[in-house]
Coordinates of C-alpha atoms in Angstrom, one line a residue:
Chain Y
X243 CA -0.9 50.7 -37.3
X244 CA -0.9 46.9 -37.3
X245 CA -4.0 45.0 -35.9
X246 CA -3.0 42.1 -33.7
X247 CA -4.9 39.6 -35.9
X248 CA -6.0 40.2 -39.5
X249 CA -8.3 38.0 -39.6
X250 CA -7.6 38.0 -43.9
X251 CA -4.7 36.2 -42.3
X252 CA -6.6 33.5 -41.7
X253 CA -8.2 33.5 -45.1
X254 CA -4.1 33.1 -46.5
X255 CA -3.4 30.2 -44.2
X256 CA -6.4 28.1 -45.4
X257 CA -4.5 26.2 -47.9
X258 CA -2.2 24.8 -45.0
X259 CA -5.0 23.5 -43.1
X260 CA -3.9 19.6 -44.1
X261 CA -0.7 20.6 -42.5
X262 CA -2.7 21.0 -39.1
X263 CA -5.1 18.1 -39.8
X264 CA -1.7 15.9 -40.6
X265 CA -0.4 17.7 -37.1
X266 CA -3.3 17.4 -35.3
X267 CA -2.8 13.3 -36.2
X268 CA 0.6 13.4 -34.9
X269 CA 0.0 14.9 -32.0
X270 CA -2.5 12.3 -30.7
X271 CA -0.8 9.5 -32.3
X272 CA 2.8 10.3 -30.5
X273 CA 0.6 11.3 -27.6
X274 CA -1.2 7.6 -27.3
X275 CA 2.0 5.9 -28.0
X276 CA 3.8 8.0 -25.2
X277 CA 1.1 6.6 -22.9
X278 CA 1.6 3.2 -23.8
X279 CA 5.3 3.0 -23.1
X280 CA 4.9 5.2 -20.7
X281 CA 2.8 3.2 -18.8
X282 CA 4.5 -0.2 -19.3
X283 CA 8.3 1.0 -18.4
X284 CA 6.8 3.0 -15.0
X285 CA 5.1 -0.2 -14.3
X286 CA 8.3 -2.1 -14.4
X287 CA 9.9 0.5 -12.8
X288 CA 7.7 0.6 -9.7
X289 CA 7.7 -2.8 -9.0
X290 CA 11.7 -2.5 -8.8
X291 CA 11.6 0.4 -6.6
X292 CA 9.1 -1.6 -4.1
X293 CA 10.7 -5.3 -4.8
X294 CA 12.4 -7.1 -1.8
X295 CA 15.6 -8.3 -4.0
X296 CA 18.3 -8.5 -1.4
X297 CA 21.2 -10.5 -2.2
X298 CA 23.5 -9.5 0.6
X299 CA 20.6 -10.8 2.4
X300 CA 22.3 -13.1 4.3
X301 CA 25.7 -10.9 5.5
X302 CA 22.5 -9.4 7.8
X303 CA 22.1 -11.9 10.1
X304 CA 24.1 -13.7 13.1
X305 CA 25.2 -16.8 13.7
X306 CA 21.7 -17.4 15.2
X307 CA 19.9 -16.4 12.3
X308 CA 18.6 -13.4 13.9
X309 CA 18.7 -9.7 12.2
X310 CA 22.1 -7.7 13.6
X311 CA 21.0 -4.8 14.6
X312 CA 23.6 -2.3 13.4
X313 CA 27.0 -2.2 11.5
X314 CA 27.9 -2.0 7.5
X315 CA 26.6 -5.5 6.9
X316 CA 23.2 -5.0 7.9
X317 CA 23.0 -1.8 5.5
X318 CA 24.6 -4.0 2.9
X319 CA 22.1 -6.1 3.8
X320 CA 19.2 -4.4 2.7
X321 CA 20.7 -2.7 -0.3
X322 CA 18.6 -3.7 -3.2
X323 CA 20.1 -3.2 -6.5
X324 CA 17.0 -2.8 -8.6
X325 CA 15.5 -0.1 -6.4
X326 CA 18.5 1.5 -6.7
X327 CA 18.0 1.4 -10.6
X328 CA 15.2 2.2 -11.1
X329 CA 15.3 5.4 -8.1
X330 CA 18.2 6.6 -10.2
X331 CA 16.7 6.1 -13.3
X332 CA 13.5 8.4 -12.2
X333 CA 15.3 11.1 -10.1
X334 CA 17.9 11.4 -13.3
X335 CA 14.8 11.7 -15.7
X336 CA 12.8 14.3 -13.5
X337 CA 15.6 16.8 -12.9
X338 CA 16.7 17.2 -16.4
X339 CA 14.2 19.4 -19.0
X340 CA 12.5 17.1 -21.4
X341 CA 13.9 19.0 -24.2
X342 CA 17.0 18.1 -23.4
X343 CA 16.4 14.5 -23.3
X344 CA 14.5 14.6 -26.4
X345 CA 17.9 15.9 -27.7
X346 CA 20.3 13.2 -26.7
X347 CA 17.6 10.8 -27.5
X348 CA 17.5 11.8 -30.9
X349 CA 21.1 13.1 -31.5
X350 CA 23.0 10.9 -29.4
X351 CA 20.8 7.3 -29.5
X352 CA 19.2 7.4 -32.7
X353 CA 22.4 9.3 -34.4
X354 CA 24.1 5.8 -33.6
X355 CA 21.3 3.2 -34.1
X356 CA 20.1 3.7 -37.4
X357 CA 16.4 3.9 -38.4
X358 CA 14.8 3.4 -41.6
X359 CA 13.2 6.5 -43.0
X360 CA 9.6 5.5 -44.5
X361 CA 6.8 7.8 -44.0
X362 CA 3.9 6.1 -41.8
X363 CA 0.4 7.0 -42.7
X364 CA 2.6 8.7 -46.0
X365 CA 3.3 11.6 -43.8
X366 CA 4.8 10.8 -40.9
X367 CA 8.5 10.3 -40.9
X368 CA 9.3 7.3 -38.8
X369 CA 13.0 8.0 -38.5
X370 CA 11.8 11.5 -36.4
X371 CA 8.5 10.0 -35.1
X372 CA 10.3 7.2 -33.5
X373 CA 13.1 8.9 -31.7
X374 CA 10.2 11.1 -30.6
X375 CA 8.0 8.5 -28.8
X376 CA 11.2 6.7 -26.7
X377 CA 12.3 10.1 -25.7
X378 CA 8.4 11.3 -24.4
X379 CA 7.7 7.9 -23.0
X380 CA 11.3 7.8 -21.2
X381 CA 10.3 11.0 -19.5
X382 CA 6.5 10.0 -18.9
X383 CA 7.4 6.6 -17.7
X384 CA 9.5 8.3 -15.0
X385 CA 6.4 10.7 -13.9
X386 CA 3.8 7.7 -13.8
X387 CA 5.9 5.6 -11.9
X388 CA 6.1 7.7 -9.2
X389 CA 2.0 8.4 -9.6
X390 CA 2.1 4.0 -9.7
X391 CA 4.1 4.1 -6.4
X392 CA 2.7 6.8 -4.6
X393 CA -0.6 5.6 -5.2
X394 CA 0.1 2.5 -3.7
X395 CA 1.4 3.7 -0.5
X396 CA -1.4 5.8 -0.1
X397 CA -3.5 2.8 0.8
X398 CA -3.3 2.9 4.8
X399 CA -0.9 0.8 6.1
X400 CA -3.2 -0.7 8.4
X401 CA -4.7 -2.7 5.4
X402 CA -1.7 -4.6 4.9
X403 CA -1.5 -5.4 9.1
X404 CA -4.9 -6.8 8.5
X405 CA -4.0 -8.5 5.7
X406 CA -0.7 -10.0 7.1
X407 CA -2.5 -10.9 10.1
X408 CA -5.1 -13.4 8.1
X409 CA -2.3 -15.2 6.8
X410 CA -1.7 -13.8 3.7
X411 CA 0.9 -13.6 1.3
X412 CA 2.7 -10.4 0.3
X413 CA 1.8 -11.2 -3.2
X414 CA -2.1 -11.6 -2.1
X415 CA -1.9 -8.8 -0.1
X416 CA -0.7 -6.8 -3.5
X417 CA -3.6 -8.3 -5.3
X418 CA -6.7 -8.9 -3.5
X419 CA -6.2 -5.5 -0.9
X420 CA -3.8 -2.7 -2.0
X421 CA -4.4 -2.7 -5.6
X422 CA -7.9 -2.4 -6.1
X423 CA -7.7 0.5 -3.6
X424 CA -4.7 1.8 -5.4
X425 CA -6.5 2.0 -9.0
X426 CA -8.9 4.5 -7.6
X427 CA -6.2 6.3 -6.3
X428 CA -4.1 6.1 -9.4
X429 CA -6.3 6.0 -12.8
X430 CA -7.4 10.5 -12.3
X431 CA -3.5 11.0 -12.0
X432 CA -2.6 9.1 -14.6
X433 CA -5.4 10.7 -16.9
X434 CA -4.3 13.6 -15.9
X435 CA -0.6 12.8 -16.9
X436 CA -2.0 12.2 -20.2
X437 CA -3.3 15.8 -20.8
X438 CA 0.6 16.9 -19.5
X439 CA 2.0 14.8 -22.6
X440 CA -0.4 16.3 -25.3
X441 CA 1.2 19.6 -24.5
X442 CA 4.7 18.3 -23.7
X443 CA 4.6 16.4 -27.3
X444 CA 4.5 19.9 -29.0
X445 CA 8.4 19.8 -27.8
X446 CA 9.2 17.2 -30.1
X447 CA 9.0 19.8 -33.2
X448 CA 12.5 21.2 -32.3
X449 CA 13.9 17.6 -33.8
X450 CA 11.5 17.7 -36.6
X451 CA 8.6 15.3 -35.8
X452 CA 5.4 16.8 -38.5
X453 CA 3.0 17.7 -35.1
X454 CA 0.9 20.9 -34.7
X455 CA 3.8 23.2 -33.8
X456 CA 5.6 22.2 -37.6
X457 CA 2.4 22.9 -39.0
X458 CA 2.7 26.4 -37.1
X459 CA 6.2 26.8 -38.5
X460 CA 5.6 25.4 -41.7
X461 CA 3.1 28.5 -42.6
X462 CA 5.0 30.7 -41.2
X463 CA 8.0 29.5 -43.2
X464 CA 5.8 30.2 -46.2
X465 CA 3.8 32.7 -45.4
X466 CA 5.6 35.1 -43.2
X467 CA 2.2 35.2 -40.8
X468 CA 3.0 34.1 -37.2
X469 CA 0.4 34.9 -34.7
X470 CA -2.9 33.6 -36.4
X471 CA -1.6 30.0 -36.6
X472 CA -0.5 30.2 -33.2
X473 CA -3.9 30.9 -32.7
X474 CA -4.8 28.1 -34.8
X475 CA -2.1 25.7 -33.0
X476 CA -3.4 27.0 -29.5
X477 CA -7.2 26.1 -30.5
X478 CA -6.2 22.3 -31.5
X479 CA -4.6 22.2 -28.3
X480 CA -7.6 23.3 -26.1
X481 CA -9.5 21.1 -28.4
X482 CA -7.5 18.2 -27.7
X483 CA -6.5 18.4 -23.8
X484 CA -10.1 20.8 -21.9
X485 CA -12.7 17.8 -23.1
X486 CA -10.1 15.4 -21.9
X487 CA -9.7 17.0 -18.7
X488 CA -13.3 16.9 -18.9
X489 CA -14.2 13.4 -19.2
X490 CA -11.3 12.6 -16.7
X491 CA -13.4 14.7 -13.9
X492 CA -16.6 13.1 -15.1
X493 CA -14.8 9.4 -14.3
X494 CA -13.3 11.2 -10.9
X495 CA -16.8 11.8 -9.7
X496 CA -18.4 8.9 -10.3
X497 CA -15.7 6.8 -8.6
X498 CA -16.0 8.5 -5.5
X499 CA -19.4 7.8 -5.4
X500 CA -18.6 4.7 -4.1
X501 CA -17.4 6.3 -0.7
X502 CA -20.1 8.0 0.4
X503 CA -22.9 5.7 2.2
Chain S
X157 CA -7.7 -25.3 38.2
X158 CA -6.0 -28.4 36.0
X159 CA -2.8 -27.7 34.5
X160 CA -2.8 -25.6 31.4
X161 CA -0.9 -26.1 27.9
X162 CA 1.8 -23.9 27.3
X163 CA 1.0 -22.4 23.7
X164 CA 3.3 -19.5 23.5
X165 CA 6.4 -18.7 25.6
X166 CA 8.1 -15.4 25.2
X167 CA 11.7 -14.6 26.1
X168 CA 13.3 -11.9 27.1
X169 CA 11.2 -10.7 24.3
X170 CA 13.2 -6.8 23.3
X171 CA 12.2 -4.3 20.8
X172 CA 14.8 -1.2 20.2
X173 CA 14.1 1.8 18.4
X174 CA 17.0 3.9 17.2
X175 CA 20.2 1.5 18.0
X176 CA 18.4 1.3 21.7
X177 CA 18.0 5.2 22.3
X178 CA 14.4 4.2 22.6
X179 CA 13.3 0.4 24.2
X180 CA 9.9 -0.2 23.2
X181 CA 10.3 -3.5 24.9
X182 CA 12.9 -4.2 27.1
X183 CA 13.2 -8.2 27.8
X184 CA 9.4 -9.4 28.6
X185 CA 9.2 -12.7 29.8
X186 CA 5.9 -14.5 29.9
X187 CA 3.9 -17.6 29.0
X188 CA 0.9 -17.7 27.2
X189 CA -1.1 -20.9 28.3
X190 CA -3.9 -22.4 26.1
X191 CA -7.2 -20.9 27.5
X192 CA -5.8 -18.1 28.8
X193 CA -7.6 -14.8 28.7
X194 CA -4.7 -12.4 29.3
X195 CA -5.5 -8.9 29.8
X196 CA -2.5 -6.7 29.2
X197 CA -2.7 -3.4 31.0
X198 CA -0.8 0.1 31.6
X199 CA -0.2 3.8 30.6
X200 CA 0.3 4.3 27.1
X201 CA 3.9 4.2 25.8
X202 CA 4.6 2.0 28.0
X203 CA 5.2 -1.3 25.3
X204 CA 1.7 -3.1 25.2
X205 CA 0.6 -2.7 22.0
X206 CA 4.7 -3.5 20.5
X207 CA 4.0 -6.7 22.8
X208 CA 0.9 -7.4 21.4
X209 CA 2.1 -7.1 17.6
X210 CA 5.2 -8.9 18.1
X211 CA 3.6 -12.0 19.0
X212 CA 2.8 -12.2 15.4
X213 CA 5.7 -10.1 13.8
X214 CA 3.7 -7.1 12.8
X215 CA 6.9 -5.9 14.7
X216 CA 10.1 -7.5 14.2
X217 CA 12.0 -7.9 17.7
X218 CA 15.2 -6.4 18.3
X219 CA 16.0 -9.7 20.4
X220 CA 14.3 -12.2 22.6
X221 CA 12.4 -15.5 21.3
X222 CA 8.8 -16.0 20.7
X223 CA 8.1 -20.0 20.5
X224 CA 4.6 -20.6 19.5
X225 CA 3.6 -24.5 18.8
X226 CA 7.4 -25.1 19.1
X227 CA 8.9 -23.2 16.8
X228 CA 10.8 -19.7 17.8
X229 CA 9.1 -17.4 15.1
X230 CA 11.6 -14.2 15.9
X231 CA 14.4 -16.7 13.7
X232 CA 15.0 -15.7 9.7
X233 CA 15.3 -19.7 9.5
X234 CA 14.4 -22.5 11.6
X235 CA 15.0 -26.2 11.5
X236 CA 12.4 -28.4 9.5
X237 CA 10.8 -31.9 10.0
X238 CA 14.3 -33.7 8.4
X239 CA 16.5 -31.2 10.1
X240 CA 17.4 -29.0 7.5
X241 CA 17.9 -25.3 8.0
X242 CA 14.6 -24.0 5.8
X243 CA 13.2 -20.3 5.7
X244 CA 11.0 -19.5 8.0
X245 CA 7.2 -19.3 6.7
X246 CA 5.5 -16.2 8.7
X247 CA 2.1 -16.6 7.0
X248 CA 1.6 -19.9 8.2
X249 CA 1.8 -19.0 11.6
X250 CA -0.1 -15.9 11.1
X251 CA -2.9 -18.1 9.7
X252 CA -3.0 -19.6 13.6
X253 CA -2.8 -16.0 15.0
X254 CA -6.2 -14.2 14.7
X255 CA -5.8 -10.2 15.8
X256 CA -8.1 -7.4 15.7
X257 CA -7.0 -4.2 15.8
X258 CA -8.1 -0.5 16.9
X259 CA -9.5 1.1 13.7
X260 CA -10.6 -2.4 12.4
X261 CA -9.0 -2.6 9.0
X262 CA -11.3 -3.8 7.5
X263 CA -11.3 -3.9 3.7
X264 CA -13.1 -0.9 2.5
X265 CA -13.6 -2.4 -1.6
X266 CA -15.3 -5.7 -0.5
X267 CA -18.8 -6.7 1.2
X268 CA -19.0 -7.3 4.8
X269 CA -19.0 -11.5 3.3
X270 CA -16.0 -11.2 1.0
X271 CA -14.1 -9.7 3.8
X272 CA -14.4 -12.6 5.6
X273 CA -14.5 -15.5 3.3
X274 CA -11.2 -13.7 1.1
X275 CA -8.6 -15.6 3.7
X276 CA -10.1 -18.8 4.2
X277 CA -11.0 -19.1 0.0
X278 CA -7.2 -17.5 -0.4
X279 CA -4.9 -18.9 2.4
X280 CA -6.8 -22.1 3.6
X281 CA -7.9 -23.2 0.3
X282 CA -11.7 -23.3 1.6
X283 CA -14.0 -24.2 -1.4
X284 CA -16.4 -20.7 -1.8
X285 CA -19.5 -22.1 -0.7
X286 CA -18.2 -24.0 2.2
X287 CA -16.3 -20.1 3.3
X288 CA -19.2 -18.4 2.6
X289 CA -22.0 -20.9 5.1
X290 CA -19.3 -20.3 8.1
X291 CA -18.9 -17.1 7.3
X292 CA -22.8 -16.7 7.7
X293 CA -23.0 -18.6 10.6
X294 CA -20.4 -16.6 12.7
X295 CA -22.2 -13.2 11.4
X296 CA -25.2 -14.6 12.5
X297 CA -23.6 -15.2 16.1
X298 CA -22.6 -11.5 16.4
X299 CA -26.2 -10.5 14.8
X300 CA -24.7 -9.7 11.5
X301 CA -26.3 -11.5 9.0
X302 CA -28.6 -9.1 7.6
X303 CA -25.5 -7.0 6.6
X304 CA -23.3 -9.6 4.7
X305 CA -23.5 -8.0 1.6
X306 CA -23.1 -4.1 3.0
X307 CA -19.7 -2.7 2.6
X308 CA -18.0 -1.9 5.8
X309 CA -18.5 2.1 5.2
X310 CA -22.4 1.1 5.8
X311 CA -21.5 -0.3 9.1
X312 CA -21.1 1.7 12.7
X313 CA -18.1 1.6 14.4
X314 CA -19.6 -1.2 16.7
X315 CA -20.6 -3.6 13.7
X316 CA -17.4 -2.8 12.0
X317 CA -15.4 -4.5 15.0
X318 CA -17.9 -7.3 15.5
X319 CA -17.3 -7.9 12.1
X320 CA -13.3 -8.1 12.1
X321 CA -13.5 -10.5 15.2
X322 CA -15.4 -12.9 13.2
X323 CA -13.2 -12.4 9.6
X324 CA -10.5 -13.9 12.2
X325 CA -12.6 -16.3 13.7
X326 CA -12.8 -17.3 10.0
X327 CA -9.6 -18.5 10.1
X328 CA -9.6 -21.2 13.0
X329 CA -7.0 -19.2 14.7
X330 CA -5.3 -21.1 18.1
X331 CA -5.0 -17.4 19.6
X332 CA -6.7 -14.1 19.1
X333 CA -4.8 -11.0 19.9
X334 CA -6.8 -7.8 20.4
X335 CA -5.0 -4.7 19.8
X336 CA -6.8 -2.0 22.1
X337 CA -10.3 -2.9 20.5
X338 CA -12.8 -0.7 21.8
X339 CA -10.8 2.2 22.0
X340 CA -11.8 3.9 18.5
X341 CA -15.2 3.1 19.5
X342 CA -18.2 5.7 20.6
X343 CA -19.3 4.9 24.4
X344 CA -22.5 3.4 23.6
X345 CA -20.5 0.9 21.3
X346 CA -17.9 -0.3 23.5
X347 CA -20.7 -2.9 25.7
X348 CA -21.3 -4.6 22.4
X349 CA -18.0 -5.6 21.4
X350 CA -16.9 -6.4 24.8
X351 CA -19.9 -8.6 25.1
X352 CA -18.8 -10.6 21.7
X353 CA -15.1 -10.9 23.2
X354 CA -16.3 -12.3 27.0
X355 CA -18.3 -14.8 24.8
X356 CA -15.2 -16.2 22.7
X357 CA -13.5 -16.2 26.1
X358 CA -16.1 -18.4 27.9
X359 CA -15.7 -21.3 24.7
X360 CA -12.3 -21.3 26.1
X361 CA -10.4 -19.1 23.4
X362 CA -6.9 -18.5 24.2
X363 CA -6.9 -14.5 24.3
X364 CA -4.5 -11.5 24.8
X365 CA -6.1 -8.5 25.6
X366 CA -4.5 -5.2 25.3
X367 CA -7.0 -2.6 26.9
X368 CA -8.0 0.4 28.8
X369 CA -11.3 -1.2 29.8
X370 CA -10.4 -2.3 33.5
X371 CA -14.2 -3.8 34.0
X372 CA -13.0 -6.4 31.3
X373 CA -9.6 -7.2 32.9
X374 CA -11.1 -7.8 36.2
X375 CA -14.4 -9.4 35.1
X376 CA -13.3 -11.5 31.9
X377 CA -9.5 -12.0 32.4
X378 CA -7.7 -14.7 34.4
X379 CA -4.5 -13.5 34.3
X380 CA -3.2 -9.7 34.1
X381 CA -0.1 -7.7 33.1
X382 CA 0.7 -4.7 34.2
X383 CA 3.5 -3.3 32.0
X384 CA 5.5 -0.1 31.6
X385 CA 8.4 1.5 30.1
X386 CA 8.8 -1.4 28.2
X387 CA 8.5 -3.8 31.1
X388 CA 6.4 -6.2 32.6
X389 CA 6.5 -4.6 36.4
X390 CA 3.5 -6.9 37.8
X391 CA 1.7 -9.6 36.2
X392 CA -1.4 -11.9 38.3
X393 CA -4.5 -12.9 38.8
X394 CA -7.4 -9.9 38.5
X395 CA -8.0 -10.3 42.1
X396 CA -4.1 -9.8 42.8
X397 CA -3.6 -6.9 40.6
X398 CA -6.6 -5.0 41.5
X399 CA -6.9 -5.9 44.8
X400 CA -4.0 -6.0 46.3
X401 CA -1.0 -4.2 43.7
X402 CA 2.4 -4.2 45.2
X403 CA 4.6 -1.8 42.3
X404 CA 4.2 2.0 43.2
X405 CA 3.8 2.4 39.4
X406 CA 0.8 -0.1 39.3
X407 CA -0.7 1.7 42.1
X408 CA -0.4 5.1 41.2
X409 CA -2.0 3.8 37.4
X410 CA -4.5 2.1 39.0
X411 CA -5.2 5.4 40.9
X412 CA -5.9 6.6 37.7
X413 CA -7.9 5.0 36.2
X414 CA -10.2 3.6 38.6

């Protein structure tokens, strides 16, 4: 009977182990790139969700200049088109699979806008590495910007009354209170977020983007051995996202410090 | 005693939760005079503290008018020096309204002196140094100097509200509004904070007091509400309401609590 692993497998995939290195490279680099544009679009998209852009503004109020206080116009009144964007945008992005938005990303987008294919690096094929990076940091972007807005509103309300109460601005309030609060709040979960897209990137294989899991079916393409670079795939993995975990923890801990007396 | 300065009249003052299922307020009139210590008293639920926080829109009112220095501060716009219909600028009269609160809010990321200069530097335009020797000088009135550069977790619950009366004093204010302010406090820490609020009130601060400490309203007050479900039912001089209450609801509270 067959042995789970041979390990003389392992001996037989050792030519291919540029594949992985190449992979491995791929991995981090759609992974950091994810993060970046990730980061930026949930940014934007947070600061729709919690603007103040009203314009039916005015339908709200009577002849007196005071707020109604029922009826269609004073809903209309506080209707605010870009949180309504932006709310759409992230509730469409987080109940559909990421591997079907890679799809139409690639497919549908990129199968009208044409990209050049060059090879970045030499090995990595922009015109799939591309496609792959707008689809991951569509989908990431929707995930941090909740993390963005929920860590602001976990700062207790009573900072802003406080705040308010001195005379401040709501843009001061933003700055000098609730976000230095919210950072400590925010930066684990977004670390954390950035672990979830190492391993979510290994989805961008299916539309041909040279990561770990093309190396994986690259070998096994050539080689008809399966399991032992799965192995080999799942090691770079752990590699790659338990000392990052790691460090994040580290960062945790020593923020809190600051609570405690 | 002479005739006082009106500095803030409230009218019909109403505050409806729930298209009016629930009145929070329900039309409280009143003047506030300059000078005035006005302790504002009752069983909870009954409005005080939406009273209290609409005088500076922390809660928007549902109707009524709140003029303070002449301008009605419930209106979206108001009229400006030339006449012309201009937004109405909340943060400028906030500036004018100092209020302390029941869990003190203050800012947990910056020293006990950052706290308090952060407004004056940011809203007033107070050159640093200039924010920082007042700020100094009003810790050192409420025997807080030696902590100005603690953060407020370092601070008992005591200091912590000594400290957020002075980070409004900071600001100048015309009127300080204290929101139930010894009510989060330990016992032994109430005395302290009463004794910092019955100072400001003998420099002749204009003060509105909501509170469950009844030794304050009748020593420190000069004038007393009594309100409930939303309405002011008796309002007087301490001697009046604690002596000599007419509304069955005042006297069955003051049953109560005394």
């Amino acid at each position: 009977m067959d042995h789970f692993i041979q390990l003389e497998n392992f001996s037989k995939i050792a030519p291919y182990a540029q594949l992985f290195w190449q992979g491995l490279l791929v991995t981090v680099l759609l992974s950091l790139f994810t993060v970046v544009i990730g980061f930026v679009l949930a940014l934007i998209l947070a600061l729709m969700r919690m603007s103040n852009v009203r314009p039916f503004r005015a339908l709200g109020l009577d002849k007196d200049g005071h707020q109604k206080e029922e009826g269609f116009l004073l809903a209309l009144s506080k209707f605010n088109p870009l949180s309504f964007l932006a709310t759409a945008y992230v509730e469409i992005l987080r109940s559909t699979p990421v591997l079907v938005q890679v799809m139409i990303i690639y497919f549908g987008v990129f199968g009208i806008i044409q990209l050049p294919s060059f090879q970045l690096f030499g090995f990595i094929k922009f015109n799939r590495f591309f496609p792959g990076v707008v689809a991951l940091g569509m989908n990431s972007g929707a995930y941090l910007c909740e993390i963005i807005r929920s860590g602001l509103q976990s700062v207790d309300g009573g900072q802003t009354e406080a705040a308010r109460s001195l005379g401040l601005t709501q843009k001061q309030n933003l700055r000098f209170i609730i976000l230095p609060q919210a950072v400590k709040n925010i930066l684990p979960a977004i670390a954390n977020e950035f672990v979830v897209i190492i391993k979510e990137s290994a989805i961008t294989y299916t539309i041909g983007v040279q990561d770990i899991m093309s190396a994986v079916n690259a070998v096994k393409g050539a080689t008809f051995i399966i399991i032992e670079p799965l192995l080999v795939a799942t090691a770079i993995y752990f590699c790659l996202c338990f000392p990052t975990s790691k460090v994040i923890a580290y960062f945790e801990r020593r923020m809190s410090r600051g609570d405690k007396r | 005693m002479a005739t006082r300065d009106s500095l803030i009249q409230v009218t019909d003052l109403k505050k409806y939760y729930n298209k009016g299922a629930i009145k929070a307020l329900d039309g409280v009139t009143v003047d506030i005079n300059k000078g005035d210590v006005m302790v504002v008293i009752g069983p909870s639920g009954s409005g005080k503290s939406t009273f209290l926080r609409s005088l500076n829109l922390l809660e928007e009112p549902t109707g009524g008018s709140i003029v303070f220095d002449g301008v009605d501060i419930t209106k979206k716009k108001v009229k400006n020096a030339e006449g012309k219909m201009v937004k109405l600028d909340i943060d400028q009269h906030r500036q004018k309204m100092g209020m302390v609160f029941q869990h003190f809010n203050l800012f947990p990321h910056m020293t006990i002196l950052d706290n308090m200069t952060l407004a004056p530097i940011q809203v007033k335009h107070v050159d640093k140094a200039a924010a920082e020797e007042k700020a100094l000088a009003l810790l050192d009135r409420v025997g807080l100097k030696d902590r100005a550069g603690a953060y407020p977790i370092q601070l008992s619950g005591g200091q912590k509200q000594r400290v957020a009366i002075v980070r409004a004093l900071a600001m100048e204010p015309e009127v300080m509004l204290f929101d139930e302010p010894t009510s989060a406090l330990d016992p032994e820490m109430v005395g302290e904070v009463l004794d910092v609020m019955k100072g400001l009130a003998q420099e002749g601060m204009t003060m509105v007091v909501v509170t469950h400490e009844m030794g304050f309203a009748r020593e420190v007050g000069n004038r007393v509400l009594f309100m409930a479900d939303g309405k002011l039912l008796e309002q007087g001089s301490p001697e009046d309401i604690f002596g000599n209450p007419q509304h069955p609801r005042l006297q069955d509270f003051l049953s109560k609590v005394l």
